[in-house]
XYZ file of C-alpha atoms in Angstrom:
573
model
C -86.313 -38.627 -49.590
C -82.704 -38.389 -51.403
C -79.806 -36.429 -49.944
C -76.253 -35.988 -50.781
C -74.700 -36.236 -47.246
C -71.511 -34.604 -48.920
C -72.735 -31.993 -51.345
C -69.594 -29.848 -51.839
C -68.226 -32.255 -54.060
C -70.824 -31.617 -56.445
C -68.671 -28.359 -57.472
C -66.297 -30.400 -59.470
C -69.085 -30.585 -62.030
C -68.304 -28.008 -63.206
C -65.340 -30.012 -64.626
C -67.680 -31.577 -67.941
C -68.297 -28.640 -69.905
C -65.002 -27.081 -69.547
C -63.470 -30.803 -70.693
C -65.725 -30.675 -73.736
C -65.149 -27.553 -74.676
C -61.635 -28.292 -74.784
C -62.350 -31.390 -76.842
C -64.194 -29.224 -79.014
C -61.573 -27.077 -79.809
C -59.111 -30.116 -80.244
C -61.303 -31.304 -82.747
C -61.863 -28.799 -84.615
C -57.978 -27.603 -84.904
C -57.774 -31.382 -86.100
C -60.298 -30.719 -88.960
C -58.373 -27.585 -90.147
C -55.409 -29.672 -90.374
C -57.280 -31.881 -92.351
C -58.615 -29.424 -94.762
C -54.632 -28.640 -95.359
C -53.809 -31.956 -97.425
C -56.813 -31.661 -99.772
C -60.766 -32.178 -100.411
C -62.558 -33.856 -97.822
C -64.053 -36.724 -99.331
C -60.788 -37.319 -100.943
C -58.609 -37.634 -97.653
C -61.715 -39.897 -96.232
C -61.583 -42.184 -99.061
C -57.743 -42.636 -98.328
C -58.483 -43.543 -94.845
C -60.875 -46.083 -95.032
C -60.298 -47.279 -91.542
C -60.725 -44.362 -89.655
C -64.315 -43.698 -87.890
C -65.570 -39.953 -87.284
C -68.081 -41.333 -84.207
C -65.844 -43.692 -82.679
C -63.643 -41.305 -80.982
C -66.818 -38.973 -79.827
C -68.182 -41.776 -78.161
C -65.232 -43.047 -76.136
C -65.007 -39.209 -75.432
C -68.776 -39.150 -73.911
C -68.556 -42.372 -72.147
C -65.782 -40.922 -70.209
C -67.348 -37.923 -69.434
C -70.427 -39.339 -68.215
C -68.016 -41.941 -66.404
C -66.679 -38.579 -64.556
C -69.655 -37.383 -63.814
C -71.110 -40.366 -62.013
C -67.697 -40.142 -60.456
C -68.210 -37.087 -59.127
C -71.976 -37.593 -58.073
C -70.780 -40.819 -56.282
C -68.308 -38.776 -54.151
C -71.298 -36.631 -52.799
C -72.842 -39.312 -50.844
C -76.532 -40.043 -52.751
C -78.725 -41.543 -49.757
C -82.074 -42.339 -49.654
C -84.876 -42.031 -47.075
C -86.005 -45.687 -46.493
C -87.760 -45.846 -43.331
C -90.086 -43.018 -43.282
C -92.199 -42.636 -40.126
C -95.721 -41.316 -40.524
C -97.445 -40.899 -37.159
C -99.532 -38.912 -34.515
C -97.672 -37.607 -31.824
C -99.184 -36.116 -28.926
C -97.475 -32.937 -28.234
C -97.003 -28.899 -28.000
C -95.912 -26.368 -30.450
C -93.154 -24.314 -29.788
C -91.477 -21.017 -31.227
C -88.648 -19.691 -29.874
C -87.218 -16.498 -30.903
C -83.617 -16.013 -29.613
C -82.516 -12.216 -29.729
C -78.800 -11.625 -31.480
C -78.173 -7.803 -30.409
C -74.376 -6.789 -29.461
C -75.610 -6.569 -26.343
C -76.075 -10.824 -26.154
C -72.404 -10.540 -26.886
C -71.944 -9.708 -23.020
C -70.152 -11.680 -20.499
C -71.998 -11.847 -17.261
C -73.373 -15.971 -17.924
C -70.731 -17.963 -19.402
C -69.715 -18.051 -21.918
C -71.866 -15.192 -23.399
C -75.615 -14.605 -23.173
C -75.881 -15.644 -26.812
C -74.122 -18.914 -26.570
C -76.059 -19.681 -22.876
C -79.038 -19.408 -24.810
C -77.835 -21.678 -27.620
C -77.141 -23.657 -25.059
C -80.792 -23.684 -23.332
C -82.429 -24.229 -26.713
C -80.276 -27.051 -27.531
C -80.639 -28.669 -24.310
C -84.515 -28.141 -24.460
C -84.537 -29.413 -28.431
C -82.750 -32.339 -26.930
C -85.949 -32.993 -24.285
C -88.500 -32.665 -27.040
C -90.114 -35.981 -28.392
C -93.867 -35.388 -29.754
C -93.667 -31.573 -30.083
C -93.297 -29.230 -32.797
C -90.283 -26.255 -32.932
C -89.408 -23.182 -34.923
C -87.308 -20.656 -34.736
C -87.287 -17.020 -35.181
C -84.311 -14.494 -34.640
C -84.665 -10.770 -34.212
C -82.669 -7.486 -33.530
C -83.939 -4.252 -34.711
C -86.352 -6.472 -37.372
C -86.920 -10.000 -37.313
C -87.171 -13.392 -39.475
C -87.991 -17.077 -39.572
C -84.889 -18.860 -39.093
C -86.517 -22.056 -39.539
C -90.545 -22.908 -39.999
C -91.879 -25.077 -37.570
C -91.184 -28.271 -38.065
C -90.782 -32.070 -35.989
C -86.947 -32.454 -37.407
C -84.978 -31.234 -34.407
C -81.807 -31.900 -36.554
C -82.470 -29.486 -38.862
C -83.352 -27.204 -35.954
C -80.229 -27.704 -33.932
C -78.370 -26.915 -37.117
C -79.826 -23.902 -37.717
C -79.669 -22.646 -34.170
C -75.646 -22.958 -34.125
C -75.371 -20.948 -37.483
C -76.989 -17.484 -35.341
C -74.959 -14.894 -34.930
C -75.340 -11.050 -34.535
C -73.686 -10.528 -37.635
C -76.712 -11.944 -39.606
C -78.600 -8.889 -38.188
C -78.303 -5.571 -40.846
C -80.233 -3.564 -37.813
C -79.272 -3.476 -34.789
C -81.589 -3.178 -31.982
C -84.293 -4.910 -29.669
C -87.634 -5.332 -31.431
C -89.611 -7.831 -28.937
C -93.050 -6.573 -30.598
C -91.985 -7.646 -33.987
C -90.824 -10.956 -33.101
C -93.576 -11.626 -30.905
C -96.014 -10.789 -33.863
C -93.945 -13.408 -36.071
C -94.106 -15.682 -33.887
C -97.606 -15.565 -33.906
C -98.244 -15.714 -37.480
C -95.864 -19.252 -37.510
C -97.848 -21.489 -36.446
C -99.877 -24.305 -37.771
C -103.692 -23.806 -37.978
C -104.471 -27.022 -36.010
C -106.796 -25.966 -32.792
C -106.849 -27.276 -29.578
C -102.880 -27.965 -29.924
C -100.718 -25.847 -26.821
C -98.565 -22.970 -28.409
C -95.863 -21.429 -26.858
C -93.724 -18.127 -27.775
C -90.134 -18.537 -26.005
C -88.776 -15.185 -26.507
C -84.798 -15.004 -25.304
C -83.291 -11.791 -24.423
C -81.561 -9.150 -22.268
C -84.448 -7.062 -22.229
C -83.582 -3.866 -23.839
C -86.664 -3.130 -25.934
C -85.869 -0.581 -28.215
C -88.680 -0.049 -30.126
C -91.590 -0.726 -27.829
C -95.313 -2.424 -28.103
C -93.850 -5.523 -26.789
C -96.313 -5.757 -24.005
C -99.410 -5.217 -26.129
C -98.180 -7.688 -28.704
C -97.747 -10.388 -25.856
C -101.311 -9.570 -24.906
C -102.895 -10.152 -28.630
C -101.090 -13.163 -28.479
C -102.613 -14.529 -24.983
C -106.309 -13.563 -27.395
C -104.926 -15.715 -30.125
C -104.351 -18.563 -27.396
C -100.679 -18.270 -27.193
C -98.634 -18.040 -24.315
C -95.643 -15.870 -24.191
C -92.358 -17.041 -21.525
C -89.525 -14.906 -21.411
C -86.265 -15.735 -20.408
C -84.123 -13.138 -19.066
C -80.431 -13.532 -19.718
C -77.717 -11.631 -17.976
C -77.495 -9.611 -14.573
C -79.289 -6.822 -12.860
C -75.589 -5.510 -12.285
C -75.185 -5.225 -15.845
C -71.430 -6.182 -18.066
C -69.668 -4.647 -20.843
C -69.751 -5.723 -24.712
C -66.794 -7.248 -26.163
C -65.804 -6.016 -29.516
C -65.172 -9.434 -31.648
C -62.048 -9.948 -32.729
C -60.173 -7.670 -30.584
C -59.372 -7.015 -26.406
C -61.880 -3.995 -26.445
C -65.945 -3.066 -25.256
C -67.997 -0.965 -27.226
C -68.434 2.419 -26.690
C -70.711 5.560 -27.058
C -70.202 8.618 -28.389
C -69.022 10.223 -25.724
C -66.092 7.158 -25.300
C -67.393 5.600 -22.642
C -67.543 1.870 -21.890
C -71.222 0.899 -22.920
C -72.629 -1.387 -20.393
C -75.810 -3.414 -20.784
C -77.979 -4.421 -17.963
C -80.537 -7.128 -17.263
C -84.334 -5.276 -17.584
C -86.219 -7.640 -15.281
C -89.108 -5.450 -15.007
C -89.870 -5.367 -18.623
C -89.205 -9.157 -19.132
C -92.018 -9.345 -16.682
C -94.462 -7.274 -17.769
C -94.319 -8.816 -21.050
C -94.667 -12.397 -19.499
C -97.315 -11.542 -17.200
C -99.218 -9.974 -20.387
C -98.811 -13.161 -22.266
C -99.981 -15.315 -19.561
C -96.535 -16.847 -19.373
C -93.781 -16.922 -16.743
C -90.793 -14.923 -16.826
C -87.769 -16.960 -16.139
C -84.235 -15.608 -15.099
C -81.501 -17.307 -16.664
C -78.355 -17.475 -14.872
C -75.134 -20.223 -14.978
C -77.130 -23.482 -12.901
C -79.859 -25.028 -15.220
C -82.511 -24.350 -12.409
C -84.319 -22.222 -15.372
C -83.786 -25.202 -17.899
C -85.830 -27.272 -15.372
C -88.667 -23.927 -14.804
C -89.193 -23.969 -18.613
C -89.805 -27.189 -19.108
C -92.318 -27.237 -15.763
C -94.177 -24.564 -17.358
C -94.133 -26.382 -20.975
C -95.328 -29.672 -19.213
C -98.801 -27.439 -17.978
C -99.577 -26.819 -21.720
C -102.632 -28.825 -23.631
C -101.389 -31.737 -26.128
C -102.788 -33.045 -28.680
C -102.225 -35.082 -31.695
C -100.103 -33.812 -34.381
C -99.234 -35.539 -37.515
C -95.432 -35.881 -38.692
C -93.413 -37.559 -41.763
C -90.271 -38.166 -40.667
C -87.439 -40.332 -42.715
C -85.617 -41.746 -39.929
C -82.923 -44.041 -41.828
C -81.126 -43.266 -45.039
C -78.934 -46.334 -47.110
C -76.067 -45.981 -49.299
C -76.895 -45.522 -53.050
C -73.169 -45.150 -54.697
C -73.115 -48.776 -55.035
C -75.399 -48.362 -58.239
C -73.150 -45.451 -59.378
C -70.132 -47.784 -58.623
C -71.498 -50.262 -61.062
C -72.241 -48.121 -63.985
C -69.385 -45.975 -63.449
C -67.015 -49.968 -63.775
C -69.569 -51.130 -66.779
C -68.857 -47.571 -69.020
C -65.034 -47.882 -68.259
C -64.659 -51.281 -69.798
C -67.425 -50.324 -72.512
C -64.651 -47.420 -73.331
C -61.615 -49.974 -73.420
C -63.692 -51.912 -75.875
C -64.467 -49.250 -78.559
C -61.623 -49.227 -80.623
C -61.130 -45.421 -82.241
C -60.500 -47.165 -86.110
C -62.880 -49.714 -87.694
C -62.052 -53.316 -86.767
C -62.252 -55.982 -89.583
C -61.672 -58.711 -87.126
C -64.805 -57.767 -85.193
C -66.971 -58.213 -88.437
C -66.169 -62.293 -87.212
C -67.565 -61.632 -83.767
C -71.245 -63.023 -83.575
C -73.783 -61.524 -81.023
C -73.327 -64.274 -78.570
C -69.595 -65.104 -78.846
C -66.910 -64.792 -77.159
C -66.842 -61.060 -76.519
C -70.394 -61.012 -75.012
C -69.010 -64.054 -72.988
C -66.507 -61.998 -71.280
C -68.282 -58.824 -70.976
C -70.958 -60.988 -68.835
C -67.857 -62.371 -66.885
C -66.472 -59.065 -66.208
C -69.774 -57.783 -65.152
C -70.258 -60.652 -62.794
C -67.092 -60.208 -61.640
C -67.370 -56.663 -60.591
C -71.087 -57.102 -58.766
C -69.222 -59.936 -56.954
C -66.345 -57.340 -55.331
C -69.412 -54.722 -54.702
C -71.266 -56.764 -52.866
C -68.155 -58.540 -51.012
C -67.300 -55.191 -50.263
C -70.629 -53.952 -48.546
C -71.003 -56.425 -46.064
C -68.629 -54.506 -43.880
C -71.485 -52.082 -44.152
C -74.418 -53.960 -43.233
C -72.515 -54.317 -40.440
C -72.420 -51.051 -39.553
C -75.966 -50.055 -40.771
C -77.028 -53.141 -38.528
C -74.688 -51.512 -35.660
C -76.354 -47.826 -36.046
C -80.029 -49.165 -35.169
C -78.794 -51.143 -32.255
C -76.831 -47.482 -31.033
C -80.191 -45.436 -31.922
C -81.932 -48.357 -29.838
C -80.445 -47.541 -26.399
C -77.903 -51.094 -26.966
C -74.777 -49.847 -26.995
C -72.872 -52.946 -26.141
C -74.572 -54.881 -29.024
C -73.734 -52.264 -31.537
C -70.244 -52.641 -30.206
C -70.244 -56.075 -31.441
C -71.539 -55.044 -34.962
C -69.388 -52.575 -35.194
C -66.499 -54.667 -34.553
C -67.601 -57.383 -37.148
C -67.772 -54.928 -39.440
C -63.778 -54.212 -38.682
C -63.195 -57.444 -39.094
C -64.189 -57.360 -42.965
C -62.454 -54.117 -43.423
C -60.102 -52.991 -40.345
C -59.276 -49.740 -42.051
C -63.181 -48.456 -42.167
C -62.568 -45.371 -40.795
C -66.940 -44.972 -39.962
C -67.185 -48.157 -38.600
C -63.694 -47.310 -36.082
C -65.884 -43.519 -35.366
C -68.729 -45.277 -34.792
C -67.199 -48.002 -32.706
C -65.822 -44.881 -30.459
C -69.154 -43.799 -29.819
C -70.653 -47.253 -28.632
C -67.558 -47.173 -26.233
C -68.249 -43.597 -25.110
C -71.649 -44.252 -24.430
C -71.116 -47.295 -22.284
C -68.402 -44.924 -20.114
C -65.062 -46.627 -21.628
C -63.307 -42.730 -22.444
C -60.033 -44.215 -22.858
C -60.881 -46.759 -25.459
C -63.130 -44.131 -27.133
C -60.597 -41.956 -27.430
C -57.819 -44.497 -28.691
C -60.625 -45.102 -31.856
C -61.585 -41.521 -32.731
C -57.398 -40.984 -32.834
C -57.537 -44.043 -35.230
C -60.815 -42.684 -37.387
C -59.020 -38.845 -37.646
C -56.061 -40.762 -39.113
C -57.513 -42.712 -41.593
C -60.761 -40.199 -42.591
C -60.690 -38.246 -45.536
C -63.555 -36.403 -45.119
C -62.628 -33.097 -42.998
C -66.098 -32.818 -41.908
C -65.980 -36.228 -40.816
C -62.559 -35.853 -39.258
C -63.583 -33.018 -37.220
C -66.444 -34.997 -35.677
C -63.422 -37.531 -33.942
C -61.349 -34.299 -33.247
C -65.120 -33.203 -31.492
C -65.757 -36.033 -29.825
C -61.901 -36.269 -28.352
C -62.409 -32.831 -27.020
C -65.555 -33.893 -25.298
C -63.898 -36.606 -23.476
C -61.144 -34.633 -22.326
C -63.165 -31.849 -21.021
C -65.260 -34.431 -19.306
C -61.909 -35.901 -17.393
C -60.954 -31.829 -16.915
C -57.713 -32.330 -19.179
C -58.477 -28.488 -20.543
C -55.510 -28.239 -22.585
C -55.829 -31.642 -24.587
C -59.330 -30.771 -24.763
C -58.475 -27.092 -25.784
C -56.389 -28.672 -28.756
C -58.808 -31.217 -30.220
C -61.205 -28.305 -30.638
C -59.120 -26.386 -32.092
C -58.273 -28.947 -34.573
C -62.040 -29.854 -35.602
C -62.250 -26.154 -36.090
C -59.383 -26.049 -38.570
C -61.496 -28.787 -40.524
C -64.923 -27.429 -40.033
C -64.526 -23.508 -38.888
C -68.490 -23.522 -39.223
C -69.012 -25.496 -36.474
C -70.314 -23.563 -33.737
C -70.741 -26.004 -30.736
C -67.137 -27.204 -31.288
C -66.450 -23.395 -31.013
C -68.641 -23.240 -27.947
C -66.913 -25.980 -26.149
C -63.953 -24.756 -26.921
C -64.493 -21.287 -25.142
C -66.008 -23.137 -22.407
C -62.717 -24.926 -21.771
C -60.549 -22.179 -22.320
C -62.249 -20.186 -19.108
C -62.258 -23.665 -17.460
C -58.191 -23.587 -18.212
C -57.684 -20.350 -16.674
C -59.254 -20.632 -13.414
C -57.095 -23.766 -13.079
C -53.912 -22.016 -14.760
C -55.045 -19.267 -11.843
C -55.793 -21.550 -8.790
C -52.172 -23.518 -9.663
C -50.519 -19.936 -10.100
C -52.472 -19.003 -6.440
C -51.291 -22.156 -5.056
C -47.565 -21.874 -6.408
C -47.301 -17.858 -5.347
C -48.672 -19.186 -1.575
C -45.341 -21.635 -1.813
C -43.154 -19.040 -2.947
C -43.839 -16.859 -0.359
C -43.656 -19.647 2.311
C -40.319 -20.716 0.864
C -39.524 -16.931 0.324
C -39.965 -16.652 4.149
C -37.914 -19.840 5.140
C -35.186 -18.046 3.300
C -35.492 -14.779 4.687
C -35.074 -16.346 7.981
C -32.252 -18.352 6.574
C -30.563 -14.973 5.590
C -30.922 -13.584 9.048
C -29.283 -16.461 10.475
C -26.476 -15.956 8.215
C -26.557 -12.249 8.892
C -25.843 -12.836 12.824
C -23.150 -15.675 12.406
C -21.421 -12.894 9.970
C -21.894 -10.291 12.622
C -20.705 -12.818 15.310
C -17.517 -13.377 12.836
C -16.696 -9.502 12.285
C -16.711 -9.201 16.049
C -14.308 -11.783 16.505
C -11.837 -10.412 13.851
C -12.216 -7.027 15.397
C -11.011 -8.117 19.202
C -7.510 -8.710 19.801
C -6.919 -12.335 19.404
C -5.686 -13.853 22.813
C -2.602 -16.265 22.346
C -3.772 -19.729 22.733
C -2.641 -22.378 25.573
C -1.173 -24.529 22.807
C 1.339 -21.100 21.266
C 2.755 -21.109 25.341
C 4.110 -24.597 24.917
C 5.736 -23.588 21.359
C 8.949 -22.254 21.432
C 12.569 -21.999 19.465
C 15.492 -23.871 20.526
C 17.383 -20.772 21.711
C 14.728 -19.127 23.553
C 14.628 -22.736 25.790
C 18.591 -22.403 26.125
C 17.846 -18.548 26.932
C 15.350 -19.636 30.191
C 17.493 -22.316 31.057
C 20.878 -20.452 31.437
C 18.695 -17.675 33.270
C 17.128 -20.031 35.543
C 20.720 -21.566 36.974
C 22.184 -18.336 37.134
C 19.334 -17.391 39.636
C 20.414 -20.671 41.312
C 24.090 -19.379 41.911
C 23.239 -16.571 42.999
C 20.478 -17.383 46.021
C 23.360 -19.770 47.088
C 26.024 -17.006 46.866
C 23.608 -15.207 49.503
C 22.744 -17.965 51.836
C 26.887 -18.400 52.024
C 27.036 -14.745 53.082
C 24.653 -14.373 55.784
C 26.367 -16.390 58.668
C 29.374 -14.617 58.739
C 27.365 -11.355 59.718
C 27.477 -10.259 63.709
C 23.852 -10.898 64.689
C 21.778 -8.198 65.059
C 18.217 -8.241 67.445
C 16.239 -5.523 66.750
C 13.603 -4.900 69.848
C 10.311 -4.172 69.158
C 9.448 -0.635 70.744
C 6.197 -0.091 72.609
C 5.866 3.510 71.403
């Protein structure tokens, strides 16, 4: 099987006829210029060195050069390991509905993306079985035919959106009936119909389609996504729900009993999806009871390299250009077949498969290092992968790859120090946005929702199609605001504990400021130490007073003695 494994670069072919019709219309402005100086034949005859097919060629050879070029940019690969065997196993169709009303909130992230989520997982658990995949709304269609490539399938199930859907609606009997008509005519194989929805059947029939089904030998599971409570429908692109047309807020509910009826009918199980992976587990239980048997499947497991050959002939028609000379060379009339100029152009050819096949060893490495990886041995593709940095340090898919073999043996930081490296030195956006991917993963798995949050959003930038990156990344942004709100909880509990220290604080204050203002309002009392402090004069003042008093209690204990005593009796009245 041949693939281009980057296709949009076959655009730029577009490139050779516009070139040659420029060329054309250089050449034949040239030829009117000619026709200016005289006849024809005359003006050859006067140039009798000049060739008319010399310049054309050189012209051609460089546009086919180009467009090798341009078809060696696109990747050419071919299938070489093709496996062709029996598998023992079921056959599965799952039909995923992509209403507005999957849009709804109530399982994270959306209903829509936890089914995407479901499938992928189950995809992921298949080994020997068969899948397709069917969407539906108001109609429905094959999104992909059954088939054993669960690639292919996991690609198409992250391109689903509502917006694919022209009418809108629930139509469980038409996808039931599609189902039925997918699969493959082998008998005695088990065939399942995995219908995914919120179980608002619009339309009706669903139940009696489920039970010509269960005649047909099919058996119908329905998973039930959302709540019996029921949640609003986010308008995309904008802060708003979707409304009726009276204005109010339309809310979509969970319709268990209809899920049922239609599973019971089918001779399925109806299974309630919620945010645990308890009905991951249920599906596959009920999957496991189904009767297996041997189904036949070509599958190219490996693809190689083929630019190498482009390489070549792009290096052989460049020096093949060089060579053709645009005028007639009389010295190459001396040249023989074997001589010296074949001599060289064998050297230069030998030269240049040489450097192409130096230059791919670096790549056996890696090829060597990818079947060791798909094997389960991490740590020995590791080692291949670092042998083939050793031949070419700056191989930007043998660093991604090495970042993988270190992821998968649980060394995160080392991973993530080589997908930094491979982002750096890719070209390839799509590429690139795989190590921004990966990155993201790793951070999310240590709970670092901001880093995480920005390597997603970078592999978007690069690859804005890519709808698990997108998944992940909404994942982690609800991740980041519980945390944002538990560490806002957390701080507003300190605040107020610190808000309360200080209010005490402040009454505190308020007392001591009372206690002051009391103080400053009562007359202050002269203090022991103001006693002791006086002027000079006042001490001269107290002195002189002091021995004045003297004189004059001595002036009166002169006096009394020359009195006539006096004896006053004490009457007894």
């Amino acid at each position: 099987m041949f693939r281009f494994e980057d296709p949009k670069y076959l655009y730029l072919l577009v490139l050779i006829p516009v070139l040659a019709l420029i060329y054309f219309l250089m050449m034949r402005s040239q030829r009117k210029r000619l026709l200016k100086f005289g006849d024809p034949e005359l003006v050859k005859s006067l140039m009798p060195d000049v060739s008319r097919w010399r310049p054309q060629a050189k012209f051609w050879i460089l546009e086919i050069a180009l467009a090798l070029l341009i078809v060696m940019s696109a990747r050419p690969q071919m299938g070489t390991k093709i496996t062709n065997e029996k598998r023992v196993g079921i056959e599965t169709i799952i039909a995923v509905d992509i209403s507005n009303s999957m849009r709804a909130e109530d399982v994270e992230p959306s209903r829509l993306d936890r089914s995407k989520m479901m499938v992928e997982n189950l995809v992921d658990n298949f080994n020997d079985d068969k899948i397709g995949l069917i969407v539906f709304a108001g109609d429905a269609f094959v999104q992909l035919p059954i088939t054993s490539d669960y690639v292919s399938a996991k690609m198409f199930l992250s391109n689903i959106d509502p917006s694919m859907m022209d009418v809108q609606g629930t139509d469980v009997a038409a996808a039931i009936n599609m189902a039925a008509n997918s699969f493959t005519q082998q008998d005695g194989v088990g065939k399942a119909i995995i219908i995914i929805t919120d179980g608002e059947n619009h339309e009706g029939g669903a139940v009696e389609a489920a039970a010509a089904a269960k005649k047909k030998g099919m058996n119908v599971f329905v998973l039930g996504v959302g709540s019996t409570k029921g949640a609003p429908i986010p308008v995309p692109g904008t802060n708003d729900y979707m409304t009726d047309n009276t204005g109010n807020t339309v809310v979509s509910v969970l319709n268990e009993d209809m899920c049922r009826e239609i599973a019971a009918a089918g001779g399925g199980a109806y299974i309630h999806v919620d945010n645990n992976s308890n009905a991951q587990k249920q599906l596959r239980a009920e999957l496991d009871k189904l009767s297996k048997k041997e189904i036949e499947s070509n599958i190219y497991s490996d693809y190689d390299e083929q630019f190498q050959a482009f390489g070549i002939i792009i290096l052989l028609l460049l020096v093949l250009e060089i060579c053709v000379l645009e005028r007639k060379n009389p010295l190459l009339k001396n040249i023989t077949l074997f001589g010296g100029g074949r001599k060289t152009m064998l050297l230069v050819s030998a030269l240049m498969f040489s450097a192409v096949a130096g230059a791919q060893t670096d790549r056996q490495h890696i090829r060597s290092g990818n079947k060791q990886f798909n094997s389960g041995k991490y740590a020995e593709a590791e080692v291949e992968y670092r042998k083939a940095l050793d031949k070419n340090p700056k191989n930007p898919q043998a660093i991604y790859n090495l970042g993988n073999a270190l992821l998968a043996q649980g060394k995160d930081s080392a991973a993530v120090s080589q997908f930094e490296t491979a982002a750096k030195l890719e070209t390839s956006p799509l590429r690139k946005s795989k190590a921004y991917h990966n990155m993201g993963v790793v951070c999310q798995k240590a709970r670092l929702y901001q880093e995480a949050i920005t390597a997603y959003e970078e592999s978007l930038r690069l690859n804005p199609d890519d709808n698990e990156t997108r998944y992940n990344l909404a994942v982690c942004k609800r991740q980041k605001q519980k945390q944002d709100q538990q560490n806002q909880n957390k701080d507003n509990k300190d605040n107020k504990e610190k808000d309360k220290d200080k209010q005490e604080q402040n009454k505190d204050n308020n007392k001591q400021d009372q206690n002051k203002e009391k103080q400053k309002q009562e007359p202050k009392q002269p203090k022991p130490e103001d006693k002791d402090k006086m002027s000079k004069e006042n001490a001269e003042q107290l002195l002189n007073a002091a021995m004045q008093q003297e004189k004059d209690t001595q002036r009166r204990m002169k006096e009394v003695p020359q009195q006539p005593g006096k004896r006053r009796l004490q009457k007894n009245w």
